[in-house]
């Protein structure tokens, strides 16, 4: 499996970092990583440097957002899916409006025209009407929207549990088996492991 991960400048870059880890651990996926300029800014604010270094050591190919002539910029590149995680509203807007002047948006547009999966882990709150319209239009284009809204029914004990819940939802859409969260009714007090 060949997956493009785009990390954009929304809060929650740790979702993208954890996603790369999970793709390697659970699918031995070939991972292309693109990090936007604003994602680098947020990464310096939010992420532990050791985690960033570890994740970069796992990535197979890295591209900056302005490398529009990268191999993955073309439909002839046989990647399976693009996950933008986290996805800024700005990037969502580029994708909906088919603006391909950065590599993350370009790869999403290529995936859509080639009938491949696009998953956007959008993070913003609260959402205004025009943001909701963008999400609606993206959904109608066939984009999978996974809002960065962790559940609590799996009883997370720390932030990593909450991050892993969202990453698990992305892996579900990609059809990858994982143990990132326990499904409802396999929880203590609700079923088989009681
Ligand atoms: C500290 C900080 C947090 C931000 N958090 C978000 C966010 O959660 N969601 C969002 O859509 N934009 C957020 N932004 C705004 C984006 O960074 C901005 O729209 C930027 O242009 C996104 O660029 P990119 O899509 O090329 O990565 C944040 C900006 C800063 C400085």
mmCIF file of C-alpha atoms in Angstrom, residues 12 14-16 18-19 85 121 146-170 180-182:
data_model
loop_
_atom_site.group_PDB
_atom_site.id
_atom_site.type_symbol
_atom_site.label_atom_id
_atom_site.label_comp_id
_atom_site.label_asym_id
_atom_site.label_seq_id
_atom_site.Cartn_x
_atom_site.Cartn_y
_atom_site.Cartn_z
ATOM 1 C CA UNK A 12 -3.146 18.787 15.912
ATOM 2 C CA UNK A 14 0.417 15.059 16.221
ATOM 3 C CA UNK A 15 -2.482 13.310 14.424
ATOM 4 C CA UNK A 16 -0.398 13.268 11.247
ATOM 5 C CA UNK A 18 0.872 9.282 14.747
ATOM 6 C CA UNK A 19 -0.731 8.347 11.415
ATOM 7 C CA UNK A 85 -4.010 14.993 8.623
ATOM 8 C CA UNK A 121 -8.889 15.001 9.000
ATOM 9 C CA UNK A 146 -12.877 12.529 9.425
ATOM 10 C CA UNK A 147 -13.226 15.529 11.757
ATOM 11 C CA UNK A 148 -10.608 15.536 14.495
ATOM 12 C CA UNK A 149 -13.293 14.872 17.132
ATOM 13 C CA UNK A 150 -12.138 12.025 19.368
ATOM 14 C CA UNK A 151 -14.786 9.886 21.034
ATOM 15 C CA UNK A 152 -14.739 9.020 24.712
ATOM 16 C CA UNK A 153 -16.561 5.699 24.831
ATOM 17 C CA UNK A 154 -13.236 3.847 24.600
ATOM 18 C CA UNK A 155 -12.245 5.605 27.851
ATOM 19 C CA UNK A 156 -9.043 7.346 26.806
ATOM 20 C CA UNK A 157 -6.581 7.786 29.659
ATOM 21 C CA UNK A 158 -4.327 10.272 27.904
ATOM 22 C CA UNK A 159 -4.029 12.463 24.817
ATOM 23 C CA UNK A 160 -2.294 9.713 22.857
ATOM 24 C CA UNK A 161 -5.374 7.484 23.283
ATOM 25 C CA UNK A 162 -7.505 10.256 21.810
ATOM 26 C CA UNK A 163 -5.091 10.756 18.915
ATOM 27 C CA UNK A 164 -4.984 7.021 18.258
ATOM 28 C CA UNK A 165 -8.795 6.939 18.131
ATOM 29 C CA UNK A 166 -8.838 9.394 15.206
ATOM 30 C CA UNK A 167 -5.926 7.674 13.467
ATOM 31 C CA UNK A 168 -7.792 4.380 13.892
ATOM 32 C CA UNK A 169 -10.807 5.867 12.106
ATOM 33 C CA UNK A 170 -8.539 6.794 9.174
ATOM 34 C CA UNK A 180 -5.592 1.753 17.902
ATOM 35 C CA UNK A 181 -8.943 1.780 19.671
ATOM 36 C CA UNK A 182 -11.264 -0.916 20.857
#
